[in-house]
Amino acid sequence: MRKLKRQLCAGPYIVWIIGFTVLPILMILYYAFTTPEHRFTLENVLSIAEPIHLKALLLSVRLALECTVLCLLLSYPLAMILNGLKIKRQSFIVFIFVLPMWMNFMLRILAWQMLLSNNGIINSILQALGFSGVSILNTPAAVVFGMVYDFLPFMILPIYNSLVRIRSDVIEAAKDLGASNMIVFFRIIVPLTMSGVISGVIMVFVPALTSFVISDLLGGGKVLLIGNVIEQSFMQGMNWNLGSGLSIVLMVFVIASMAFMNSHTKETEGTAVW
Amino acid sequence: MKRKILSAFAAAFLLGALTGCSGGSDNSLVVLNYGKYLDPEMLELFEEETGIHVEYEEYESPEEMYTKYKAGSIDYDLACTSDYMVQKLIGEGEVLEMNYDNIPGIKNLDQTYFEFSKAFDPENKYSMPYFFGTVGILYNTKMVDAFEVNTWDVLWDENYSGQIIMENSVRDSFMVPLKKLGYSLNTTDENELQKALDLLIDQKPLVYAYLVDESSDEMVAGNAAMALVYSGEAAAAKIYNKDLDYVVPMEGSNMWIDSWFLPKTCKHAQNAEKFLDFLCRKDVAMKNFEYVYYATPNLEVYKALDKEVQNDPTIFPPHEVLEDCEVLSSLDDDSTKLYNDLWKKLKSN
């Protein structure tokens, strides 16, 4: 009786998972391996090798890597600084960084579109100060900028969490034994925060790799990422089979990169989200 | 697609239509039209004059109209939509033949637009043109001289690098180089399309962005010198920024037509014909034109307008331009694929 009750409690989740995860994936798989005439084909999946699609995929990987590296370079020192502050201030500053996430991300990207435009606020200020304006909007750089802006909290929080967990006596012990600050950083702090770094990297790299809205809005339709190719084959080309085929390839790509990074965290018990 | 309206409007009208439904009188007419595409006073006048009760419903895009119609919950007697969607519905056997003899007022319409309608209704059997417009260049007179925009070549002028906005849709963007090269915008010839693609690739470094609905906003804000837009959007943008002007280059362009047709669900064909006849009447068409402010095919209305309005290219494309304009017709599956592949090539370049 009790067991049944417990199983019933799981009911909503099972319905949720089947309805919104399993069924859609099965549909994608079906579309990916069939032609519009419902015959089996590998063409949709193999079309990733076409120069246009390959180019879009490589550009996505490149921009996602750039975004991840930038996020990491910005987040790690920030997390260190945060960790050095008094507890009360820490939570306040973390709050400040999380605050933008309360707003809809589309609105924030649209705001950047206006800020960065030719006659936008940033250029007006630059010109008022006597500088020449920048025309960064509608370039790959703007797309990377938007991604970094959007995904930065996902990098800061796991790194910060892993830093907080390092007990101060570990560092004191190292210093007692004569380790310099450099050695403490590279031999103690970095290895102990690796799990946080890796979950941060995954949480930034994966959405950056698959994003298409940011590249549409800040790339002005000129930056074609693999996400845009997929979106276009659904919305404009009305070719669901091709879109699904490419989605499968992208999913495999995402899973592979996650597996690769996870394989490096097994030893350290940590804050990995995945 | 041609016209942005608040869905709130549509919702309000929908509500009206639904509550109106419960009346159930047989002397009625169910009409489906774009949002804000008919002077509401004209509906009242029609009801007053004929005693026919009109249930009027609105939609925003041709795709939405298609979905509403196909859902089949309401039997529409009369509907209005854009060229290519009319063609699609004719192709699916969803459109009834129209008996023009029952619409005497149709003689007020300029025969030219029936000729144009042949692109989607080859024998002029199914549709009656309602309003039409063009695709052209919306430009900022402070940045661009009027004589320059008389030709599509201006969109390849390096002086305007980073100042040009193109349409982020495949047919509209390919229309430009095809017309510049003197080809048909409905071409399916691979060579011609390849040449058009080469031109678009040449142009890409000069393009500020490929946009759809945001184009006119960007132009109003002064972020670019020129944008490829629909004439309806241009008219709206000019209200907000007096420096903007609109022109259709002399090589010709895409002309779009929104037409009335009788869907297969029509139960009150006579009433529908009476309504169409009513819309063709000079006084009604004039009021309607003033309300919608798109180009009307009604010759009687056109003749009665001020010279200034007649010659406003944002509304009425000049006749010599119109001669080189074409209406989009929908493509078969292979050609659609070809266009989409070329489009991807452009975007990934």
Coordinates of C-alpha atoms in Angstrom, one line a residue:
Chain A
M1 CA 0.0 0.0 0.0
R2 CA 2.7 2.4 1.1
K3 CA 4.8 1.4 -1.9
L4 CA 1.9 2.2 -4.2
K5 CA 1.5 5.6 -2.7
R6 CA 5.1 6.3 -3.2
Q7 CA 4.8 5.3 -6.8
L8 CA 1.8 7.5 -7.3
C9 CA 3.8 10.4 -6.0
A10 CA 6.2 9.9 -8.9
G11 CA 3.3 10.0 -11.4
P12 CA 3.5 13.6 -12.3
Y13 CA 7.2 13.4 -12.9
I14 CA 6.8 10.4 -15.1
V15 CA 4.1 12.1 -17.2
W16 CA 6.4 15.1 -17.4
I17 CA 9.4 13.2 -18.5
I18 CA 7.6 11.1 -21.0
G19 CA 5.6 14.0 -22.4
F20 CA 8.3 16.6 -22.6
T21 CA 11.6 14.7 -22.9
V22 CA 11.1 11.1 -24.1
L23 CA 8.4 11.6 -26.7
P24 CA 10.0 14.7 -28.3
I25 CA 13.3 12.9 -28.5
L26 CA 11.6 9.9 -30.1
M27 CA 9.9 12.2 -32.6
I28 CA 13.2 13.9 -33.4
L29 CA 14.8 10.5 -33.9
Y30 CA 12.0 9.4 -36.2
Y31 CA 12.2 12.6 -38.3
A32 CA 16.0 12.4 -38.4
F33 CA 16.1 9.0 -40.0
T34 CA 13.3 9.3 -42.4
T35 CA 12.5 11.1 -45.6
P36 CA 9.4 13.3 -46.0
E37 CA 7.9 10.1 -47.7
H38 CA 8.5 8.2 -44.4
R39 CA 11.3 6.0 -45.8
F40 CA 14.5 5.3 -43.9
T41 CA 17.5 7.4 -44.7
L42 CA 20.8 8.5 -43.2
E43 CA 21.0 11.5 -45.4
N44 CA 19.7 14.0 -42.8
V45 CA 22.3 13.1 -40.3
L46 CA 25.1 12.8 -42.8
S47 CA 24.3 16.2 -44.2
I48 CA 26.3 17.7 -41.4
A49 CA 29.3 17.0 -43.6
E50 CA 28.0 19.4 -46.2
P51 CA 30.3 22.5 -46.3
I52 CA 27.7 24.9 -45.2
H53 CA 26.6 22.9 -42.2
L54 CA 30.1 22.0 -41.3
K55 CA 31.1 25.6 -41.4
A56 CA 28.2 26.6 -39.2
L57 CA 29.1 23.9 -36.7
L58 CA 32.7 24.9 -36.6
L59 CA 31.8 28.5 -36.2
S60 CA 29.5 27.5 -33.3
V61 CA 32.3 25.5 -31.7
R62 CA 34.7 28.4 -32.1
L63 CA 32.3 31.0 -30.6
A64 CA 31.3 28.7 -27.8
L65 CA 35.0 28.1 -26.9
E66 CA 35.7 31.8 -27.0
C67 CA 32.7 32.5 -24.8
T68 CA 33.7 29.8 -22.4
V69 CA 37.3 31.0 -22.1
L70 CA 36.2 34.6 -21.6
C71 CA 33.7 33.5 -18.9
L72 CA 36.4 31.5 -17.1
L73 CA 38.9 34.3 -17.2
L74 CA 36.3 36.7 -15.8
S75 CA 34.8 34.4 -13.3
Y76 CA 37.8 32.9 -11.6
P77 CA 39.4 36.1 -10.2
L78 CA 35.9 37.4 -9.3
A79 CA 35.1 34.2 -7.4
M80 CA 38.5 34.5 -5.6
I81 CA 37.7 38.1 -4.7
L82 CA 34.3 37.2 -3.5
N83 CA 35.6 34.4 -1.4
G84 CA 38.0 36.9 0.3
L85 CA 35.2 39.2 1.4
K86 CA 33.2 39.1 4.6
I87 CA 30.3 36.7 4.6
K88 CA 27.6 39.4 4.6
R89 CA 29.1 41.3 1.6
Q90 CA 29.7 38.0 -0.2
S91 CA 26.0 37.1 -0.3
F92 CA 25.2 40.7 -1.4
I93 CA 27.6 40.6 -4.3
V94 CA 26.4 37.2 -5.4
F95 CA 22.9 38.5 -5.3
I96 CA 24.0 41.4 -7.5
F97 CA 25.4 39.0 -10.1
V98 CA 22.3 36.8 -10.0
L99 CA 19.9 39.7 -10.2
P100 CA 19.9 40.1 -14.0
M101 CA 18.8 36.5 -14.3
W102 CA 15.5 37.5 -12.8
M103 CA 14.7 39.4 -16.0
N104 CA 13.8 37.7 -19.2
F105 CA 16.9 36.9 -21.2
M106 CA 15.3 37.9 -24.5
L107 CA 14.6 41.4 -23.1
R108 CA 18.2 41.7 -21.9
I109 CA 19.6 40.7 -25.4
L110 CA 17.2 43.1 -27.0
A111 CA 18.4 45.8 -24.7
W112 CA 22.0 45.1 -25.8
Q113 CA 20.8 45.4 -29.4
M114 CA 19.7 48.9 -28.8
L115 CA 22.7 49.9 -26.6
L116 CA 25.1 48.7 -29.3
S117 CA 23.4 50.0 -32.4
N118 CA 24.9 52.6 -34.6
N119 CA 23.0 55.5 -33.0
G120 CA 22.8 53.6 -29.7
I121 CA 23.6 54.9 -26.2
I122 CA 27.1 53.5 -26.1
N123 CA 28.1 55.2 -29.4
S124 CA 26.4 58.4 -28.3
I125 CA 28.5 58.5 -25.1
L126 CA 31.7 57.6 -27.0
Q127 CA 31.1 60.3 -29.5
A128 CA 30.2 62.9 -26.8
L129 CA 33.6 62.1 -25.3
G130 CA 35.3 62.7 -28.6
F131 CA 36.0 59.1 -29.5
S132 CA 34.8 57.5 -32.7
G133 CA 31.9 55.2 -32.3
V134 CA 32.2 51.4 -32.4
S135 CA 30.3 49.3 -34.9
I136 CA 30.3 46.0 -33.1
L137 CA 26.7 45.1 -33.6
N138 CA 25.9 42.4 -36.2
T139 CA 29.4 40.8 -36.0
P140 CA 30.5 37.5 -34.4
A141 CA 32.2 39.6 -31.7
A142 CA 28.8 41.0 -30.6
V143 CA 27.4 37.4 -30.5
V144 CA 30.3 36.3 -28.2
F145 CA 29.7 39.4 -26.1
G146 CA 26.0 38.6 -25.7
M147 CA 26.8 35.0 -24.8
V148 CA 29.4 36.0 -22.2
Y149 CA 27.0 38.5 -20.7
D150 CA 24.2 35.9 -20.6
F151 CA 26.1 32.9 -19.3
L152 CA 28.6 34.5 -16.9
P153 CA 26.5 33.7 -13.7
F154 CA 26.6 30.1 -14.7
M155 CA 30.4 30.1 -14.5
I156 CA 30.7 32.3 -11.4
L157 CA 28.4 30.4 -9.1
P158 CA 29.9 26.9 -9.3
I159 CA 33.5 28.2 -9.0
Y160 CA 32.5 30.4 -6.1
N161 CA 30.8 27.4 -4.4
S162 CA 33.8 25.2 -4.8
L163 CA 36.1 28.0 -3.4
V164 CA 33.9 28.4 -0.4
R165 CA 34.2 24.7 0.4
I166 CA 38.0 24.8 0.7
R167 CA 38.7 24.8 4.4
S168 CA 41.0 27.5 5.5
D169 CA 43.2 25.1 7.6
V170 CA 44.2 23.3 4.4
I171 CA 45.7 26.5 3.1
E172 CA 47.2 27.4 6.4
A173 CA 48.8 24.0 6.6
A174 CA 50.4 24.5 3.2
K175 CA 51.7 27.9 4.2
D176 CA 53.0 26.5 7.5
L177 CA 55.0 24.0 5.5
G178 CA 56.5 26.9 3.6
A179 CA 54.5 27.0 0.4
S180 CA 54.5 30.3 -1.4
N181 CA 51.3 31.9 -2.5
M182 CA 51.9 30.7 -6.1
I183 CA 52.3 27.2 -5.0
V184 CA 49.2 27.4 -2.8
F185 CA 47.2 28.6 -5.7
F186 CA 48.4 26.1 -8.3
R187 CA 48.8 23.0 -6.1
I188 CA 45.9 23.5 -3.6
I189 CA 43.3 25.9 -4.8
V190 CA 43.1 25.1 -8.5
P191 CA 42.9 21.3 -8.1
L192 CA 40.2 21.7 -5.3
T193 CA 38.1 24.0 -7.5
M194 CA 38.4 21.9 -10.6
S195 CA 35.0 20.3 -10.3
G196 CA 33.4 23.8 -10.0
V197 CA 35.3 24.9 -13.1
I198 CA 34.3 21.9 -15.1
S199 CA 30.6 22.2 -14.2
G200 CA 30.9 25.9 -15.0
V201 CA 32.5 25.1 -18.3
I202 CA 29.7 22.7 -19.2
M203 CA 27.0 25.1 -18.2
V204 CA 28.4 27.8 -20.4
F205 CA 29.7 25.8 -23.3
V206 CA 26.6 23.7 -23.9
P207 CA 24.1 26.6 -24.2
A208 CA 26.6 28.7 -26.1
L209 CA 27.1 25.9 -28.6
T210 CA 23.4 25.4 -29.2
S211 CA 22.2 29.0 -29.0
F212 CA 20.5 30.6 -32.0
V213 CA 18.5 33.6 -30.6
I214 CA 21.6 35.5 -29.5
S215 CA 23.2 35.1 -32.9
D216 CA 20.0 36.1 -34.6
L217 CA 19.5 39.3 -32.5
L218 CA 23.1 40.5 -32.1
G219 CA 24.4 39.0 -35.3
G220 CA 21.8 40.7 -37.4
G221 CA 21.1 37.5 -39.4
K222 CA 24.7 37.6 -40.6
V223 CA 26.2 35.0 -38.3
L224 CA 25.0 31.5 -39.1
L225 CA 25.5 29.1 -36.2
I226 CA 24.4 25.5 -36.3
G227 CA 21.4 26.4 -34.1
N228 CA 20.3 28.9 -36.8
V229 CA 20.6 26.3 -39.5
I230 CA 18.4 24.0 -37.5
E231 CA 15.9 26.7 -36.7
Q232 CA 15.7 27.7 -40.4
S233 CA 15.1 24.2 -41.6
F234 CA 12.1 24.0 -39.3
M235 CA 10.7 27.5 -39.7
Q236 CA 11.6 28.7 -43.2
G237 CA 12.6 25.6 -45.1
M238 CA 9.7 23.5 -43.7
N239 CA 12.2 20.6 -43.7
W240 CA 11.7 18.9 -40.4
N241 CA 13.7 15.9 -41.4
L242 CA 16.8 17.8 -42.0
G243 CA 16.4 19.9 -38.9
S244 CA 15.9 16.8 -36.8
G245 CA 19.0 15.1 -38.4
L246 CA 21.2 18.1 -37.6
S247 CA 19.7 18.2 -34.0
I248 CA 20.7 14.6 -33.5
V249 CA 24.3 15.4 -34.5
L250 CA 24.3 18.4 -32.2
M251 CA 23.0 16.4 -29.3
V252 CA 25.7 13.8 -29.9
F253 CA 28.2 16.6 -29.9
V254 CA 26.9 18.0 -26.6
I255 CA 26.8 14.6 -24.9
A256 CA 30.3 13.8 -26.1
S257 CA 31.8 17.0 -24.8
M258 CA 30.0 16.6 -21.4
A259 CA 31.2 13.0 -21.1
F260 CA 34.8 14.2 -21.9
M261 CA 34.7 16.8 -19.2
N262 CA 33.0 14.6 -16.7
S263 CA 35.7 11.9 -17.2
H264 CA 38.1 14.4 -15.7
T265 CA 36.2 15.0 -12.6
K266 CA 35.6 11.5 -11.3
E267 CA 38.3 11.6 -8.7
T268 CA 37.3 14.8 -7.1
E269 CA 34.1 14.7 -5.2
G270 CA 32.6 18.1 -5.8
T271 CA 30.0 20.4 -6.8
A272 CA 29.5 19.1 -10.4
V273 CA 26.0 19.7 -11.4
W274 CA 26.0 17.0 -14.1
Chain B
M1 CA 2.7 39.7 -42.8
K2 CA 1.9 42.9 -44.5
R3 CA 0.6 44.6 -41.4
K4 CA 1.4 44.5 -37.8
I5 CA -1.4 44.9 -35.4
L6 CA -1.9 44.2 -31.7
S7 CA -3.3 40.8 -31.2
A8 CA -5.5 42.5 -28.6
F9 CA -7.5 43.9 -31.4
A10 CA -7.9 40.5 -33.0
A11 CA -8.9 39.1 -29.6
A12 CA -11.4 41.8 -29.1
F13 CA -12.9 41.2 -32.5
L14 CA -12.8 37.5 -32.0
L15 CA -14.8 37.8 -28.8
G16 CA -17.3 40.0 -30.7
A17 CA -17.5 37.4 -33.5
L18 CA -18.1 34.6 -31.0
T19 CA -20.8 36.3 -29.1
G20 CA -22.3 37.4 -32.3
C21 CA -22.5 33.7 -33.4
S22 CA -25.1 32.9 -30.8
G23 CA -27.6 35.1 -32.7
G24 CA -28.0 32.3 -35.2
S25 CA -30.0 34.3 -37.8
D26 CA -29.7 32.9 -41.3
N27 CA -29.4 36.3 -43.0
S28 CA -25.8 36.6 -42.0
L29 CA -22.3 36.7 -43.4
V30 CA -19.1 35.4 -41.8
V31 CA -16.0 37.4 -42.9
L32 CA -12.4 36.7 -42.2
N33 CA -9.9 39.6 -42.9
Y34 CA -6.5 41.0 -41.9
G35 CA -6.6 43.1 -38.7
K36 CA -7.5 46.8 -39.2
Y37 CA -8.1 46.1 -42.9
L38 CA -11.7 47.5 -43.1
D39 CA -13.3 50.6 -41.8
P40 CA -15.7 49.3 -39.0
E41 CA -18.2 52.0 -39.9
M42 CA -18.6 50.4 -43.3
L43 CA -19.7 47.2 -41.6
E44 CA -22.4 49.1 -39.8
L45 CA -23.4 50.8 -43.0
F46 CA -23.7 47.5 -44.8
E47 CA -25.8 46.0 -42.1
E48 CA -28.1 49.1 -42.2
E49 CA -28.5 49.0 -45.9
T50 CA -29.0 45.3 -46.5
G51 CA -30.2 43.9 -43.1
I52 CA -27.5 41.3 -43.4
H53 CA -25.8 40.6 -40.1
V54 CA -22.0 40.4 -40.5
E55 CA -19.8 38.4 -38.2
Y56 CA -16.4 39.9 -38.7
E57 CA -13.2 38.2 -37.6
E58 CA -9.6 39.3 -38.0
Y59 CA -6.1 37.7 -38.1
E60 CA -2.5 38.8 -38.3
S61 CA -0.6 36.7 -40.8
P62 CA -1.5 34.6 -43.8
E63 CA -0.2 31.5 -41.9
E64 CA -2.5 32.3 -39.0
M65 CA -5.4 32.7 -41.4
Y66 CA -4.6 29.3 -42.9
T67 CA -4.6 27.7 -39.5
K68 CA -7.9 29.3 -38.5
Y69 CA -9.6 28.3 -41.7
K70 CA -8.2 24.8 -41.6
A71 CA -9.3 24.3 -38.0
G72 CA -12.8 24.3 -39.4
S73 CA -14.7 25.4 -36.3
I74 CA -16.3 28.4 -38.1
D75 CA -17.8 28.2 -41.6
Y76 CA -16.4 31.4 -43.2
D77 CA -18.4 32.8 -46.1
L78 CA -15.8 35.2 -47.3
A79 CA -12.1 35.7 -46.7
C80 CA -9.2 38.0 -47.7
T81 CA -5.6 37.1 -47.7
S82 CA -2.3 37.6 -49.7
D83 CA -1.4 36.4 -53.1
Y84 CA 0.6 33.3 -52.4
M85 CA -1.8 32.1 -49.7
V86 CA -4.7 32.4 -52.1
Q87 CA -2.7 30.3 -54.6
K88 CA -2.0 27.7 -52.0
L89 CA -5.7 27.4 -51.1
I90 CA -6.7 27.3 -54.7
G91 CA -4.2 24.5 -55.2
E92 CA -5.8 22.6 -52.3
G93 CA -9.2 22.9 -53.8
E94 CA -10.4 25.1 -50.9
V95 CA -11.7 28.0 -53.0
L96 CA -15.0 28.4 -54.8
E97 CA -15.3 30.0 -58.2
M98 CA -16.6 33.6 -58.0
N99 CA -19.5 34.7 -60.1
Y100 CA -18.4 38.2 -61.2
D101 CA -21.8 38.8 -62.9
N102 CA -23.3 39.0 -59.4
I103 CA -20.9 41.8 -58.5
P104 CA -21.7 44.6 -60.9
G105 CA -19.5 47.0 -58.9
I106 CA -16.4 45.1 -60.0
K107 CA -16.3 47.3 -63.1
N108 CA -14.9 50.0 -60.8
L109 CA -11.7 48.0 -60.4
D110 CA -8.7 48.6 -62.7
Q111 CA -8.3 45.6 -65.0
T112 CA -4.5 45.9 -64.6
Y113 CA -4.8 44.3 -61.2
F114 CA -6.7 41.3 -62.5
E115 CA -3.8 40.8 -64.9
F116 CA -1.4 40.9 -62.0
S117 CA -3.6 38.5 -60.1
K118 CA -3.0 35.9 -62.8
A119 CA 0.2 35.1 -61.0
F120 CA -1.8 33.3 -58.3
D121 CA -5.2 32.9 -60.0
P122 CA -4.3 32.2 -63.6
E123 CA -7.8 32.4 -65.1
N124 CA -9.2 35.1 -62.8
K125 CA -11.9 32.8 -61.5
Y126 CA -11.4 32.7 -57.8
S127 CA -10.4 36.1 -56.4
M128 CA -11.1 39.8 -56.3
P129 CA -8.2 42.3 -55.5
Y130 CA -8.8 44.4 -52.4
F131 CA -5.6 46.3 -51.7
F132 CA -2.0 46.1 -53.1
G133 CA 1.4 47.4 -52.5
T134 CA 5.1 47.0 -53.3
V135 CA 8.5 46.2 -51.9
G136 CA 11.0 49.0 -52.1
I137 CA 13.7 51.0 -50.5
L138 CA 13.0 53.0 -47.4
Y139 CA 15.8 55.6 -47.1
N140 CA 16.9 58.4 -45.0
T141 CA 16.9 61.6 -47.0
K142 CA 19.7 63.1 -44.8
M143 CA 22.1 60.3 -45.8
V144 CA 21.0 59.3 -49.3
D145 CA 20.1 61.4 -52.3
A146 CA 16.8 60.7 -54.0
F147 CA 18.3 60.1 -57.4
E148 CA 20.6 57.4 -56.1
V149 CA 17.7 55.1 -54.9
N150 CA 16.1 55.0 -58.3
T151 CA 18.0 51.8 -59.0
W152 CA 18.7 48.7 -57.0
D153 CA 22.4 49.3 -57.6
V154 CA 22.4 51.7 -54.6
L155 CA 22.2 48.6 -52.4
W156 CA 25.7 47.6 -53.7
D157 CA 27.2 51.1 -53.3
E158 CA 30.3 50.9 -51.0
N159 CA 29.7 54.4 -49.7
Y160 CA 26.9 52.9 -47.7
S161 CA 28.8 50.1 -46.2
G162 CA 27.2 49.0 -42.9
Q163 CA 24.2 51.2 -43.6
I164 CA 22.0 48.8 -45.6
I165 CA 19.2 46.6 -44.1
M166 CA 18.0 43.7 -46.1
E167 CA 14.9 41.5 -45.5
N168 CA 15.6 38.3 -43.5
S169 CA 13.5 36.2 -45.8
V170 CA 14.6 34.3 -48.8
R171 CA 12.1 35.3 -51.5
D172 CA 12.2 39.1 -50.6
S173 CA 16.0 39.2 -50.5
F174 CA 16.5 37.2 -53.8
M175 CA 13.9 39.4 -55.5
V176 CA 16.4 42.3 -55.5
P177 CA 19.3 40.8 -57.4
L178 CA 16.9 39.0 -59.7
K179 CA 15.2 42.3 -60.7
K180 CA 18.6 44.1 -60.9
L181 CA 19.7 41.4 -63.4
G182 CA 16.4 41.7 -65.3
Y183 CA 15.1 38.2 -64.4
S184 CA 11.7 37.2 -63.1
L185 CA 11.4 37.1 -59.4
N186 CA 9.6 33.7 -59.8
T187 CA 12.5 32.2 -61.7
T188 CA 13.5 28.6 -60.9
D189 CA 16.5 28.6 -63.3
E190 CA 19.6 27.5 -61.5
N191 CA 21.9 29.7 -63.5
E192 CA 19.9 32.9 -62.9
L193 CA 19.6 32.1 -59.2
Q194 CA 23.3 31.4 -58.9
K195 CA 24.1 34.8 -60.4
A196 CA 21.7 36.4 -58.0
L197 CA 23.4 34.6 -55.1
D198 CA 26.8 35.8 -56.3
L199 CA 25.5 39.4 -56.1
L200 CA 24.0 38.9 -52.7
I201 CA 27.4 37.5 -51.5
D202 CA 29.1 40.5 -52.9
Q203 CA 26.6 42.7 -51.0
K204 CA 26.9 40.9 -47.7
P205 CA 29.9 42.9 -46.3
L206 CA 27.9 46.1 -46.9
V207 CA 24.8 44.9 -45.1
Y208 CA 24.1 46.2 -41.6
A209 CA 21.7 43.4 -40.8
Y210 CA 19.1 41.0 -42.2
L211 CA 15.9 41.9 -40.4
V212 CA 12.1 41.4 -40.8
D213 CA 9.8 43.4 -38.5
E214 CA 12.6 45.5 -36.9
S215 CA 13.7 47.1 -40.2
S216 CA 11.4 50.1 -40.0
D217 CA 12.2 50.6 -36.3
E218 CA 15.9 50.8 -37.1
M219 CA 15.2 53.2 -39.9
V220 CA 13.1 55.4 -37.6
A221 CA 16.0 55.4 -35.1
G222 CA 18.4 56.5 -37.8
N223 CA 20.6 53.4 -37.4
A224 CA 20.9 52.8 -41.1
A225 CA 20.6 54.7 -44.4
M226 CA 18.5 52.3 -46.4
A227 CA 16.2 49.3 -45.8
L228 CA 14.3 46.9 -48.0
V229 CA 10.7 47.0 -46.8
Y230 CA 7.0 46.5 -47.7
S231 CA 5.3 49.8 -48.7
G232 CA 2.9 49.4 -45.7
E233 CA 5.7 49.4 -43.2
A234 CA 7.3 52.4 -45.1
A235 CA 4.1 54.5 -44.7
A236 CA 4.1 53.7 -40.9
A237 CA 7.8 54.6 -40.6
K238 CA 7.4 57.9 -42.4
I239 CA 4.9 59.1 -39.7
Y240 CA 7.5 58.7 -37.0
N241 CA 10.5 60.1 -38.9
K242 CA 10.0 62.9 -41.4
D243 CA 13.4 62.3 -42.9
L244 CA 12.4 58.9 -44.3
D245 CA 11.1 58.4 -47.8
Y246 CA 10.2 55.4 -49.9
V247 CA 10.9 54.5 -53.5
V248 CA 10.4 51.5 -55.8
P249 CA 13.5 51.3 -58.0
M250 CA 12.9 51.5 -61.8
E251 CA 14.0 47.9 -62.5
G252 CA 10.8 46.8 -60.9
S253 CA 10.0 44.9 -57.8
N254 CA 7.6 42.6 -56.0
M255 CA 4.0 43.7 -56.0
W256 CA 1.8 42.0 -53.4
I257 CA -2.0 41.8 -53.7
D258 CA -4.5 41.0 -50.9
S259 CA -7.6 39.5 -52.5
W260 CA -11.1 38.4 -51.5
F261 CA -12.1 34.8 -52.2
L262 CA -15.0 32.5 -51.3
P263 CA -13.8 29.5 -49.3
K264 CA -15.4 26.1 -49.6
T265 CA -17.1 26.6 -46.3
C266 CA -19.2 29.4 -47.8
K267 CA -22.9 29.0 -46.9
H268 CA -24.1 32.5 -47.9
A269 CA -22.6 33.1 -51.3
Q270 CA -25.3 35.7 -52.2
N271 CA -24.6 37.7 -49.2
A272 CA -20.9 37.5 -49.8
E273 CA -21.3 38.8 -53.3
K274 CA -23.5 41.6 -52.1
F275 CA -20.7 42.5 -49.6
L276 CA -18.1 42.5 -52.3
D277 CA -20.3 44.7 -54.5
F278 CA -20.7 47.0 -51.6
L279 CA -16.9 47.2 -51.1
C280 CA -16.5 48.2 -54.8
R281 CA -18.9 51.1 -54.5
K282 CA -17.1 54.4 -54.8
D283 CA -18.1 56.0 -51.5
V284 CA -17.5 52.9 -49.5
A285 CA -14.1 52.2 -51.2
M286 CA -13.1 55.8 -50.6
K287 CA -13.9 55.6 -46.9
N288 CA -12.1 52.3 -46.7
F289 CA -9.1 53.6 -48.5
E290 CA -8.8 56.5 -46.1
Y291 CA -9.0 54.1 -43.2
V292 CA -6.5 51.5 -44.5
Y293 CA -4.3 53.8 -46.6
Y294 CA -2.9 51.1 -48.9
A295 CA -3.1 51.3 -52.7
T296 CA -6.6 50.5 -53.9
P297 CA -7.3 48.9 -57.3
N298 CA -10.5 50.9 -57.4
L299 CA -10.2 53.3 -60.4
E300 CA -13.1 55.5 -59.4
V301 CA -11.4 56.1 -56.0
Y302 CA -8.0 56.7 -57.6
K303 CA -9.4 59.3 -60.0
A304 CA -11.1 61.2 -57.2
L305 CA -7.9 61.5 -55.1
D306 CA -5.7 64.6 -54.8
K307 CA -2.7 64.7 -57.2
E308 CA -0.4 64.6 -54.2
V309 CA -1.8 61.2 -53.0
Q310 CA -2.0 59.8 -56.5
N311 CA 1.7 60.6 -57.0
D312 CA 2.8 59.4 -53.6
P313 CA 5.0 56.4 -54.5
T314 CA 4.6 55.0 -50.9
I315 CA 1.0 54.3 -51.7
F316 CA 0.7 54.1 -55.5
P317 CA 3.7 52.8 -57.4
P318 CA 4.1 54.9 -60.6
H319 CA 2.8 53.1 -63.7
E320 CA 6.2 52.8 -65.4
V321 CA 7.5 51.0 -62.3
L322 CA 4.4 48.8 -62.0
E323 CA 5.0 47.5 -65.5
D324 CA 8.2 45.8 -64.2
C325 CA 6.6 44.6 -61.0
E326 CA 5.6 41.0 -60.5
V327 CA 3.5 39.1 -58.0
L328 CA 5.2 36.3 -56.1
S329 CA 3.8 32.9 -56.9
S330 CA 4.4 29.9 -54.7
L331 CA 7.2 27.5 -55.7
D332 CA 7.1 23.7 -56.0
D333 CA 9.0 21.6 -53.5
D334 CA 12.2 21.3 -55.5
S335 CA 12.5 25.0 -56.1
T336 CA 11.7 25.8 -52.5
K337 CA 14.6 23.5 -51.6
L338 CA 16.9 25.2 -54.1
Y339 CA 16.0 28.7 -52.8
N340 CA 16.6 27.6 -49.2
D341 CA 20.0 26.0 -50.0
L342 CA 21.1 29.2 -51.7
W343 CA 19.9 31.2 -48.8
K344 CA 21.9 29.1 -46.4
K345 CA 25.0 29.6 -48.6
L346 CA 24.5 33.3 -48.4
K347 CA 24.1 33.3 -44.7
S348 CA 27.1 31.0 -44.0
N349 CA 29.4 33.0 -46.3

